PDB file of C-alpha atoms in Angstrom:
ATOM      1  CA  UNK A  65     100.965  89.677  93.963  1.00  0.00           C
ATOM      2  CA  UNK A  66     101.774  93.384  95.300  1.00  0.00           C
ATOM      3  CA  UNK A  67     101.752  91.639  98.731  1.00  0.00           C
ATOM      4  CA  UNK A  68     104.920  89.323  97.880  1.00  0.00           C
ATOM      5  CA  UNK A  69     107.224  91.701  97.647  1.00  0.00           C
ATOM      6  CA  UNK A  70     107.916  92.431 100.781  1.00  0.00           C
ATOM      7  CA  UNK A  71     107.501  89.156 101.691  1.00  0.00           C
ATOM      8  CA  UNK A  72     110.933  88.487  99.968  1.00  0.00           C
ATOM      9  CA  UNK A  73     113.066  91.212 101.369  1.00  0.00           C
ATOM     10  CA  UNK A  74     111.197  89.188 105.118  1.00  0.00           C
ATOM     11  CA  UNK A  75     112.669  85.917 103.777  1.00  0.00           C
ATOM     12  CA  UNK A  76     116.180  86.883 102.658  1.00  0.00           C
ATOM     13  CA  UNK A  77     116.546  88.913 106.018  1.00  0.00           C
ATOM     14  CA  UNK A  78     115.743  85.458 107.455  1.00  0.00           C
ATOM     15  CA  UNK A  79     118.685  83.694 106.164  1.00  0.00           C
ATOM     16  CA  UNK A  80     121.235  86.459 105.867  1.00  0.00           C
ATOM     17  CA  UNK A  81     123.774  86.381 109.007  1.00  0.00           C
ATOM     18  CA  UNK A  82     124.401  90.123 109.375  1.00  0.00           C
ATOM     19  CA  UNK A  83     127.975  90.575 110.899  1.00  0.00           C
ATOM     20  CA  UNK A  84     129.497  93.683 111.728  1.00  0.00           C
ATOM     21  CA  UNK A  85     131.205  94.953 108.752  1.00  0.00           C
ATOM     22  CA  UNK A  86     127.760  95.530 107.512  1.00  0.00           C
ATOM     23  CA  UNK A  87     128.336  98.398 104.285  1.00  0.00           C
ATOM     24  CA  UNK A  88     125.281 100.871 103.472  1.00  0.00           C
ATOM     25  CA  UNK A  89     125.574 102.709  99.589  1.00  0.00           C
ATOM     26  CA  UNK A  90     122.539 104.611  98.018  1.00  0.00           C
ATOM     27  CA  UNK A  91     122.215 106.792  94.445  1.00  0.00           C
ATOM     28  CA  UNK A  92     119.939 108.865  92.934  1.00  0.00           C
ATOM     29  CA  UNK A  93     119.008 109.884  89.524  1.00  0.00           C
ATOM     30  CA  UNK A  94     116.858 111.742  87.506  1.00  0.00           C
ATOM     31  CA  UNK A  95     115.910 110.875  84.017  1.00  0.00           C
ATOM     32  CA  UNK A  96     114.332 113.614  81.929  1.00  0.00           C
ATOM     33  CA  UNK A  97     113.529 113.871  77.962  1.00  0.00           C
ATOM     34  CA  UNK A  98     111.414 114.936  75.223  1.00  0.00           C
ATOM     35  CA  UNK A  99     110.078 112.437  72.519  1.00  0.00           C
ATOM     36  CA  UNK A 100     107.906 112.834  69.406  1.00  0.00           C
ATOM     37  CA  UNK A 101     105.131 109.979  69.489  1.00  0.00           C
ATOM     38  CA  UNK A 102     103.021 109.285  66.722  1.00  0.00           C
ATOM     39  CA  UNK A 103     100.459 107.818  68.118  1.00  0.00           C
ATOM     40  CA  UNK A 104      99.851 109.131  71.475  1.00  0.00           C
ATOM     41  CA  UNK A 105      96.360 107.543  72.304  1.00  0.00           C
ATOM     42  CA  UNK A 106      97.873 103.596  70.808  1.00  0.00           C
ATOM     43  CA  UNK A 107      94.608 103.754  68.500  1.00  0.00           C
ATOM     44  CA  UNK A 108      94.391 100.850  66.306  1.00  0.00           C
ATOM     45  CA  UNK A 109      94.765 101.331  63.253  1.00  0.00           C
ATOM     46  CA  UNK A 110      91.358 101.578  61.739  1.00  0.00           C
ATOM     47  CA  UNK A 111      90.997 104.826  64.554  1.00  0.00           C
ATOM     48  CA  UNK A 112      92.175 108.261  63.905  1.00  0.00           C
ATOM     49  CA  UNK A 113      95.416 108.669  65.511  1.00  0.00           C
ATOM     50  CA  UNK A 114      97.266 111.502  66.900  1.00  0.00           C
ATOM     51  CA  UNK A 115     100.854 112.554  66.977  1.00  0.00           C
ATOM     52  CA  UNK A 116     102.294 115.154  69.475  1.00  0.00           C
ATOM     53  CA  UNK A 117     105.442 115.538  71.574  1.00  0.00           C
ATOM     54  CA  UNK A 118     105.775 114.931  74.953  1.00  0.00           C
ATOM     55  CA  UNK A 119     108.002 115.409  78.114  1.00  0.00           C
ATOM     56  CA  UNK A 120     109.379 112.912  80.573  1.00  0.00           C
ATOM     57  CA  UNK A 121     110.979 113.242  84.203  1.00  0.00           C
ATOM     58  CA  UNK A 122     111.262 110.315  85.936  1.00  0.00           C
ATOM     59  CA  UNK A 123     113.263 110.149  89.250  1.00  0.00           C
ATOM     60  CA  UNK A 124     115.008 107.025  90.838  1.00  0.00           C
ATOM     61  CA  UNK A 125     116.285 106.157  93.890  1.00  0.00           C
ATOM     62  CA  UNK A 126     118.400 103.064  94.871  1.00  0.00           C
ATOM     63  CA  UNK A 127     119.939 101.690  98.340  1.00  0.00           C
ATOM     64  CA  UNK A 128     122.218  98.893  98.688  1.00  0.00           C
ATOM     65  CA  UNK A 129     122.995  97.043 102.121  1.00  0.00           C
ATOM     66  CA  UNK A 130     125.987  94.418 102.226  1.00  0.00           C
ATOM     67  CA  UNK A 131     125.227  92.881 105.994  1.00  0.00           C
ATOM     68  CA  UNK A 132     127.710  90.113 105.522  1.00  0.00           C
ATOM     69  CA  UNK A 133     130.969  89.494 103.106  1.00  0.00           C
ATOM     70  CA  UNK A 134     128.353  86.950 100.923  1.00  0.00           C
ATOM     71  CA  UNK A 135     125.016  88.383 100.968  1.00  0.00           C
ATOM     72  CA  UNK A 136     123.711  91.615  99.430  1.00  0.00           C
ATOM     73  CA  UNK A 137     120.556  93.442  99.663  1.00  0.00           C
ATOM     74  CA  UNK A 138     119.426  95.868  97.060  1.00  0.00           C
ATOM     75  CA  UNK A 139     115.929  98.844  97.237  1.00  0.00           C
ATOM     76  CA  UNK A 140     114.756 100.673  94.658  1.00  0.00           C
ATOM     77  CA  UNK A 141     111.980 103.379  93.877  1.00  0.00           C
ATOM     78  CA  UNK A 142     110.998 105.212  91.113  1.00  0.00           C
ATOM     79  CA  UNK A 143     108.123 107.567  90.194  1.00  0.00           C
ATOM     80  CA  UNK A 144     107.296 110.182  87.398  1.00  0.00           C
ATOM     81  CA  UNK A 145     105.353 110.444  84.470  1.00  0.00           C
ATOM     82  CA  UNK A 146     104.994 112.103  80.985  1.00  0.00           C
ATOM     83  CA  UNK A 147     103.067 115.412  79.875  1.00  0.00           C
ATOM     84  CA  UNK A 148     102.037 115.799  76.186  1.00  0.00           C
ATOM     85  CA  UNK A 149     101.889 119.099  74.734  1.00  0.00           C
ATOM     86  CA  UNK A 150      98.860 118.581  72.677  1.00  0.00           C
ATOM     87  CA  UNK A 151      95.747 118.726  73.957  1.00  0.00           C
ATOM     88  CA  UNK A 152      94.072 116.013  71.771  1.00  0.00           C
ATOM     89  CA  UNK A 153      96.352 114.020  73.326  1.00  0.00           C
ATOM     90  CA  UNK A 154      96.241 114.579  77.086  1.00  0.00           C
ATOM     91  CA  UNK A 155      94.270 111.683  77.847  1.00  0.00           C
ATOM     92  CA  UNK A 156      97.164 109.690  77.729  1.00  0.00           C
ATOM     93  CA  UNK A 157      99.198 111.708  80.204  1.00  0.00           C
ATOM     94  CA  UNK A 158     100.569 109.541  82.488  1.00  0.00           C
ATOM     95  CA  UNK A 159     101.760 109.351  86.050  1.00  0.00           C
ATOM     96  CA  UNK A 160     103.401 105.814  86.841  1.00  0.00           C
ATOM     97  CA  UNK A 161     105.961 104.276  89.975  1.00  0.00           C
ATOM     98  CA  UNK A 162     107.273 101.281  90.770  1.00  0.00           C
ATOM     99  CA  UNK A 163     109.953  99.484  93.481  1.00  0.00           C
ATOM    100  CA  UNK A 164     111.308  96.230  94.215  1.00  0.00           C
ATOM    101  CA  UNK A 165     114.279  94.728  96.251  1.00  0.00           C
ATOM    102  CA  UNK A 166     116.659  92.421  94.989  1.00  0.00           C
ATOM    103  CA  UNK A 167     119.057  90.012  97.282  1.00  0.00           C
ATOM    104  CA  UNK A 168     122.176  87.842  96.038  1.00  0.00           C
ATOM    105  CA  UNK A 169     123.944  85.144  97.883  1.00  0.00           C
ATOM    106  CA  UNK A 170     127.716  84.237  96.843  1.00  0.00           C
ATOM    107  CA  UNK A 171     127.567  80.432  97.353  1.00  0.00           C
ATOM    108  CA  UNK A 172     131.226  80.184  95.842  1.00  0.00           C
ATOM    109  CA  UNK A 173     133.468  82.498  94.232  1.00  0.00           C
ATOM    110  CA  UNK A 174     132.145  81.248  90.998  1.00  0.00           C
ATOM    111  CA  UNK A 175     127.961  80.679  91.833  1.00  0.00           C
ATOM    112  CA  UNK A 176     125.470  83.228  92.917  1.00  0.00           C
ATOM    113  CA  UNK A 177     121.841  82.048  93.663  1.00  0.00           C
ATOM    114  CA  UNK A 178     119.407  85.273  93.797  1.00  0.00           C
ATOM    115  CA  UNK A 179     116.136  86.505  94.380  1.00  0.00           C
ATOM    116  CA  UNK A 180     113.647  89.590  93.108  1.00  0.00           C
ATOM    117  CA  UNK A 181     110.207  90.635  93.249  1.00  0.00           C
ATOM    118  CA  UNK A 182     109.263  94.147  91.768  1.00  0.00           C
ATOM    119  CA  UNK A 183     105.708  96.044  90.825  1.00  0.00           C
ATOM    120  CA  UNK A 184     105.361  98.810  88.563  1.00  0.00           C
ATOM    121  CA  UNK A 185     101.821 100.768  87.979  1.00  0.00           C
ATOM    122  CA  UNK A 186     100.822 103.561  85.520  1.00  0.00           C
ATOM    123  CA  UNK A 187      98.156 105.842  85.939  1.00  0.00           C
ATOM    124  CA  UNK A 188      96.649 107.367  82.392  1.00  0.00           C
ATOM    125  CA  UNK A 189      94.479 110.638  82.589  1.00  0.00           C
ATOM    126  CA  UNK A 190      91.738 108.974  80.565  1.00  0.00           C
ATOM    127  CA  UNK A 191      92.910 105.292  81.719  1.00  0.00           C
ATOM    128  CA  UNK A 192      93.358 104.496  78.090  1.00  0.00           C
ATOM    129  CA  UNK A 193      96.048 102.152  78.059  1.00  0.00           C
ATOM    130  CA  UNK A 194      96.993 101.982  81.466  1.00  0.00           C
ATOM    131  CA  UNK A 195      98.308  98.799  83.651  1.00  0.00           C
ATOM    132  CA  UNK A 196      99.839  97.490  86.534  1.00  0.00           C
ATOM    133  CA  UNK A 197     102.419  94.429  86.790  1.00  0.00           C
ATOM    134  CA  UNK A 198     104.568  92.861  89.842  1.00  0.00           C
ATOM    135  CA  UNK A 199     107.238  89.982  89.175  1.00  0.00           C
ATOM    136  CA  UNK A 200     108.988  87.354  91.670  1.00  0.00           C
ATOM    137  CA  UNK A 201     112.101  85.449  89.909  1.00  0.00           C
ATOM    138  CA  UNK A 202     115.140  83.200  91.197  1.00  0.00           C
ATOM    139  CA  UNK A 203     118.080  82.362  89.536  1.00  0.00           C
ATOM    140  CA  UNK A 204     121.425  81.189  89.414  1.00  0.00           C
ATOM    141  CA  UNK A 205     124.334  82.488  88.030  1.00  0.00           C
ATOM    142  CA  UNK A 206     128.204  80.630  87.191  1.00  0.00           C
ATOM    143  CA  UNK A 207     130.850  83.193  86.664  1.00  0.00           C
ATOM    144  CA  UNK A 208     134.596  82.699  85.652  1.00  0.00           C
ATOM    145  CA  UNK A 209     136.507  85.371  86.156  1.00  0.00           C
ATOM    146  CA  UNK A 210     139.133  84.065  84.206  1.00  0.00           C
ATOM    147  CA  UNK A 211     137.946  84.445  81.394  1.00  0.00           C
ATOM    148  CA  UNK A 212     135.208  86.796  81.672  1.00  0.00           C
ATOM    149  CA  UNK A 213     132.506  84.295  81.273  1.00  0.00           C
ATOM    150  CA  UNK A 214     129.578  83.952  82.690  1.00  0.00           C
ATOM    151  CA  UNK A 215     125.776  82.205  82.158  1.00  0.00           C
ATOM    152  CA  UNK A 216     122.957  82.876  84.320  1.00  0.00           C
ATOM    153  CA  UNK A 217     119.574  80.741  84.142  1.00  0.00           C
ATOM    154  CA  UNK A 218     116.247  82.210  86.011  1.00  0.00           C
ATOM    155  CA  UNK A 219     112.642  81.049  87.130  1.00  0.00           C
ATOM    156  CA  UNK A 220     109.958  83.566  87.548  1.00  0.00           C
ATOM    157  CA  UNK A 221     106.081  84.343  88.148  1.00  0.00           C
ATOM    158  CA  UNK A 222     104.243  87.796  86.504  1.00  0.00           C
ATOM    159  CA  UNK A 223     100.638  89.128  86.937  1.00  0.00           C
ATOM    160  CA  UNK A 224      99.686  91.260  84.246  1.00  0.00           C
ATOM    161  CA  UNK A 225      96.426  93.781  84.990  1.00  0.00           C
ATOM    162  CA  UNK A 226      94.958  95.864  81.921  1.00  0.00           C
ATOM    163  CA  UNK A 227      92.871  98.210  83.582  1.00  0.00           C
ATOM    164  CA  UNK A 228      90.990  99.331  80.721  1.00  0.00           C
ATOM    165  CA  UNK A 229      89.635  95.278  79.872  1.00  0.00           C
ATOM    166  CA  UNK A 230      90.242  92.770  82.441  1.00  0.00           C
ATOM    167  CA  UNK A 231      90.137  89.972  79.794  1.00  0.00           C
ATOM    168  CA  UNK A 232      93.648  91.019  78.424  1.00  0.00           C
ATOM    169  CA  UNK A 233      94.681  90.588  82.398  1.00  0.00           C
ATOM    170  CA  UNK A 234      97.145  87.275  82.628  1.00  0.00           C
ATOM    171  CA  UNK A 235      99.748  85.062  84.524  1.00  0.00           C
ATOM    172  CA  UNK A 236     102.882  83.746  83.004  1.00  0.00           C
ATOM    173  CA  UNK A 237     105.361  81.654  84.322  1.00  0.00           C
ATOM    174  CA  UNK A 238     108.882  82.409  82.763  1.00  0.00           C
ATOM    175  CA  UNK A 239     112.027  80.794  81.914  1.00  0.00           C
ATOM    176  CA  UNK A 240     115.062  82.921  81.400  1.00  0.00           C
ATOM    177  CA  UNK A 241     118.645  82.566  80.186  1.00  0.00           C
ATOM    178  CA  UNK A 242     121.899  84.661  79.976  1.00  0.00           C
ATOM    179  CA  UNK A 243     125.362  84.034  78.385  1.00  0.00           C
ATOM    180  CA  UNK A 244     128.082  87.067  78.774  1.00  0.00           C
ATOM    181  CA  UNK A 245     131.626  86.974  77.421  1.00  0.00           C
ATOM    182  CA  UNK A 246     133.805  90.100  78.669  1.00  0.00           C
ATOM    183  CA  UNK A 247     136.409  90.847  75.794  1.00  0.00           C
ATOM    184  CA  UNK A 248     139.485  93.283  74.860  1.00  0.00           C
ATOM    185  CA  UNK A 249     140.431  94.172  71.434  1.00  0.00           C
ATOM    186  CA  UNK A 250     143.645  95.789  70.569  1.00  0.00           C
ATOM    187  CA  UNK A 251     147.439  96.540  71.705  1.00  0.00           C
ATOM    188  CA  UNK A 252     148.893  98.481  74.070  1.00  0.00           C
ATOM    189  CA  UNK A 253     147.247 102.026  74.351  1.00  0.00           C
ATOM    190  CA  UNK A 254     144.514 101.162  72.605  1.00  0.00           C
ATOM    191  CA  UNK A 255     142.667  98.132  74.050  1.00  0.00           C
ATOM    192  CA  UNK A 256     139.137  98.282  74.385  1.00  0.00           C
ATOM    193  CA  UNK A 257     136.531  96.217  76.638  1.00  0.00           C
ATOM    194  CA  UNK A 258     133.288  94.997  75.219  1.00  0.00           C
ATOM    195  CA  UNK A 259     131.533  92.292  75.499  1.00  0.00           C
ATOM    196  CA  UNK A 260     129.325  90.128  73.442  1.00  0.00           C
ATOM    197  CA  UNK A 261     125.711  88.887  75.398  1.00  0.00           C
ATOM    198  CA  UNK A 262     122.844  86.992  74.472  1.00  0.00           C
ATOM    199  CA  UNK A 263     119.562  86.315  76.230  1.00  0.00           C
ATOM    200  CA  UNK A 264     116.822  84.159  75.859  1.00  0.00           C
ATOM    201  CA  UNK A 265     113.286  84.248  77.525  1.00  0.00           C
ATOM    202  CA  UNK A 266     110.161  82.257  77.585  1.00  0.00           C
ATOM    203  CA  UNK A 267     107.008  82.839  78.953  1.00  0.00           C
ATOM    204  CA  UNK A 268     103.710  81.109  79.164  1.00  0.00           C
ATOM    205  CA  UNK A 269     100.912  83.757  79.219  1.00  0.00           C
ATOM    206  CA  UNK A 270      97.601  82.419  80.698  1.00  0.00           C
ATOM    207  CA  UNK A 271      94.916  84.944  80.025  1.00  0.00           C
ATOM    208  CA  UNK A 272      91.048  85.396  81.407  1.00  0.00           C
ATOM    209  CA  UNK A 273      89.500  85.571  78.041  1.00  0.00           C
ATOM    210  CA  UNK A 274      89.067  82.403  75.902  1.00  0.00           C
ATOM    211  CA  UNK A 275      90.605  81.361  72.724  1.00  0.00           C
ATOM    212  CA  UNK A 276      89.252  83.005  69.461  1.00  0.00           C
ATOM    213  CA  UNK A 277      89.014  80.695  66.095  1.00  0.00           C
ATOM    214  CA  UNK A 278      91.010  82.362  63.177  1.00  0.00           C
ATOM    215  CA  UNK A 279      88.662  83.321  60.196  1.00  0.00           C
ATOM    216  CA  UNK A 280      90.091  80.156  58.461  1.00  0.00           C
ATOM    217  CA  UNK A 281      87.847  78.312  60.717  1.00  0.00           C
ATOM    218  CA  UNK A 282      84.583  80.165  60.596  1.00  0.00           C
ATOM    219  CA  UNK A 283      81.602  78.483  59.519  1.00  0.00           C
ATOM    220  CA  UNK A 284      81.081  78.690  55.800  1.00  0.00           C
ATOM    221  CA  UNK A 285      78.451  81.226  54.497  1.00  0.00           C
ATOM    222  CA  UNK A 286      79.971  83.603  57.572  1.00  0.00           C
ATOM    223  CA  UNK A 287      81.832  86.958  56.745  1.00  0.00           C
ATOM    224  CA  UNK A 288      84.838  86.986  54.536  1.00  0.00           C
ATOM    225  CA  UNK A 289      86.485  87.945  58.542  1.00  0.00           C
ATOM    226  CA  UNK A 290      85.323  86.635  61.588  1.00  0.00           C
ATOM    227  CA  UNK A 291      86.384  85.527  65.080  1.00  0.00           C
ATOM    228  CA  UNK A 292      84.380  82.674  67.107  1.00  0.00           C
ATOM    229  CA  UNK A 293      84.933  82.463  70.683  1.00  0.00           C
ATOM    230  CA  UNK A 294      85.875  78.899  71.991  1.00  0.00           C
ATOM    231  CA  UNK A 295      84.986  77.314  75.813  1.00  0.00           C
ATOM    232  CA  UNK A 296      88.988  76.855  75.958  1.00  0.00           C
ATOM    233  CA  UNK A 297      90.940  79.671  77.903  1.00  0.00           C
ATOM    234  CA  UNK A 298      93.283  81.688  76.035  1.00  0.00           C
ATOM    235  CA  UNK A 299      96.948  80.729  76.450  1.00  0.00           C
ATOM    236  CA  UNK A 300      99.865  82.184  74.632  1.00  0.00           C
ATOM    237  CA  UNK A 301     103.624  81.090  74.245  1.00  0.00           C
ATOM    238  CA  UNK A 302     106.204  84.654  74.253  1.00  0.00           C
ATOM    239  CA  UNK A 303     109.477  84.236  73.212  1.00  0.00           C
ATOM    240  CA  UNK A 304     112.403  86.580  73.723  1.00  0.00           C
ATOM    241  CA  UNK A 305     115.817  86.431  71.775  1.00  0.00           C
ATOM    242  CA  UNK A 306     118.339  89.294  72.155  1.00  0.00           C
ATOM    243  CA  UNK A 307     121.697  89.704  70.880  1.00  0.00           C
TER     244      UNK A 307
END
């Protein structure tokens, strides 16, 4: 999956015509903070846990090429990590990055079709909870400008490795959908802009481990909680709503 990546940026370079008003931009930013986390080690709950603050710097890069009036190409990088001030905690200090690239193509004034791939990876001191993920996705997005509306609709792929177990590792295909309405409230000098957005995504996890029965279906004279393993692969359905 890490491999795709730049596989994309090859295949939108193949169908962009680059003309000579080709524009360059770039930015940079650093993110930096200190947080108070409760359970630092993400100990069940059964497990002693331990709270302790922590600091975060995390510093991002982005470049943007426009090689023709309808196509745009977008790079970014990022890497950083966090540092916990308590030493019970230090195993889960954490050093991550990740990157992708990102190209849109105007069709119309009013459709763009696009297409992303990204990986991130973390990298825990005691590789407690630690992971790596990469993501491909299309989609296709209407816009009126008009009225400030605009809905967006998406296909994707994710691999999910948990370093720590390999049987929580998993592939999902994904199904995404976006509605945005731009709005202004108010008279005169005091109009505002917001805007009211809603997503939706769904994802179909398929995991390496296989299904466990709940205790409802253990076999009777069993413990009052119990978990049988099944010959049937796990599979789970994720839902996303956001308002």
């Amino acid at each position: 999956m890490i491999r795709l990546i730049p596989w994309l940026a090859f295949f939108a370079l193949l169908l962009i015509p680059i003309g000579a008003s080709a524009k360059f931009s770039y930015g940079f930013s650093i993110e930096t903070g200190i947080e108070l986390d409760s359970n630092a080690t993400r100990l069940t709950i059964d497990q002693p846990q331990v709270m302790a603050g922590l600091g975060r710097l995390v510093l991002n890069g982005r470049l943007g090429w426009t090689p023709a009036p309808n196509h745009a190409l977008s790079f970014w990088y990022g890497a950083g990590g966090k540092l916990f001030w308590d030493g019970d905690a230090d195993q889960a200090d954490e050093v991550l990055h990740y990157g992708g690239v990102g190209w849109s193509w105007a069709l119309s004034r009013a459709f763009v079709f696009s297409l992303q791939g990204y990986h991130y990876d973390s990298y825990q001191q005691g590789s407690i909870q630690d992971f790596r993920t990469a993501a491909a996705s299309t989609g296709l997005k209407w816009n009126r400008s008009s009225s400030g509306t605009s809905l967006a609709v998406g296909l994707g792929y994710r691999g999910f490795q948990y370093k720590p177990d390999d049987n929580y590792d998993f592939h999902s295909a994904k199904i995404t959908a976006n509605f945005l309405q731009k709005l202004t409230s108010g008279i005169r000098d005091t109009l505002v802009d917001w805007q009211l957005r809603a997503d939706y995504r769904l994802a179909w996890r398929m995991y390496r481990d296989y299904q466990l029965l709940p205790p409802t279906l253990c076999p009777e004279g069993g413990p009052p909680i119990c978990s049988m393993q099944t010959d049937i692969r796990r599979m789970d359905w994720n839902h996303l709503f956001r308002f």
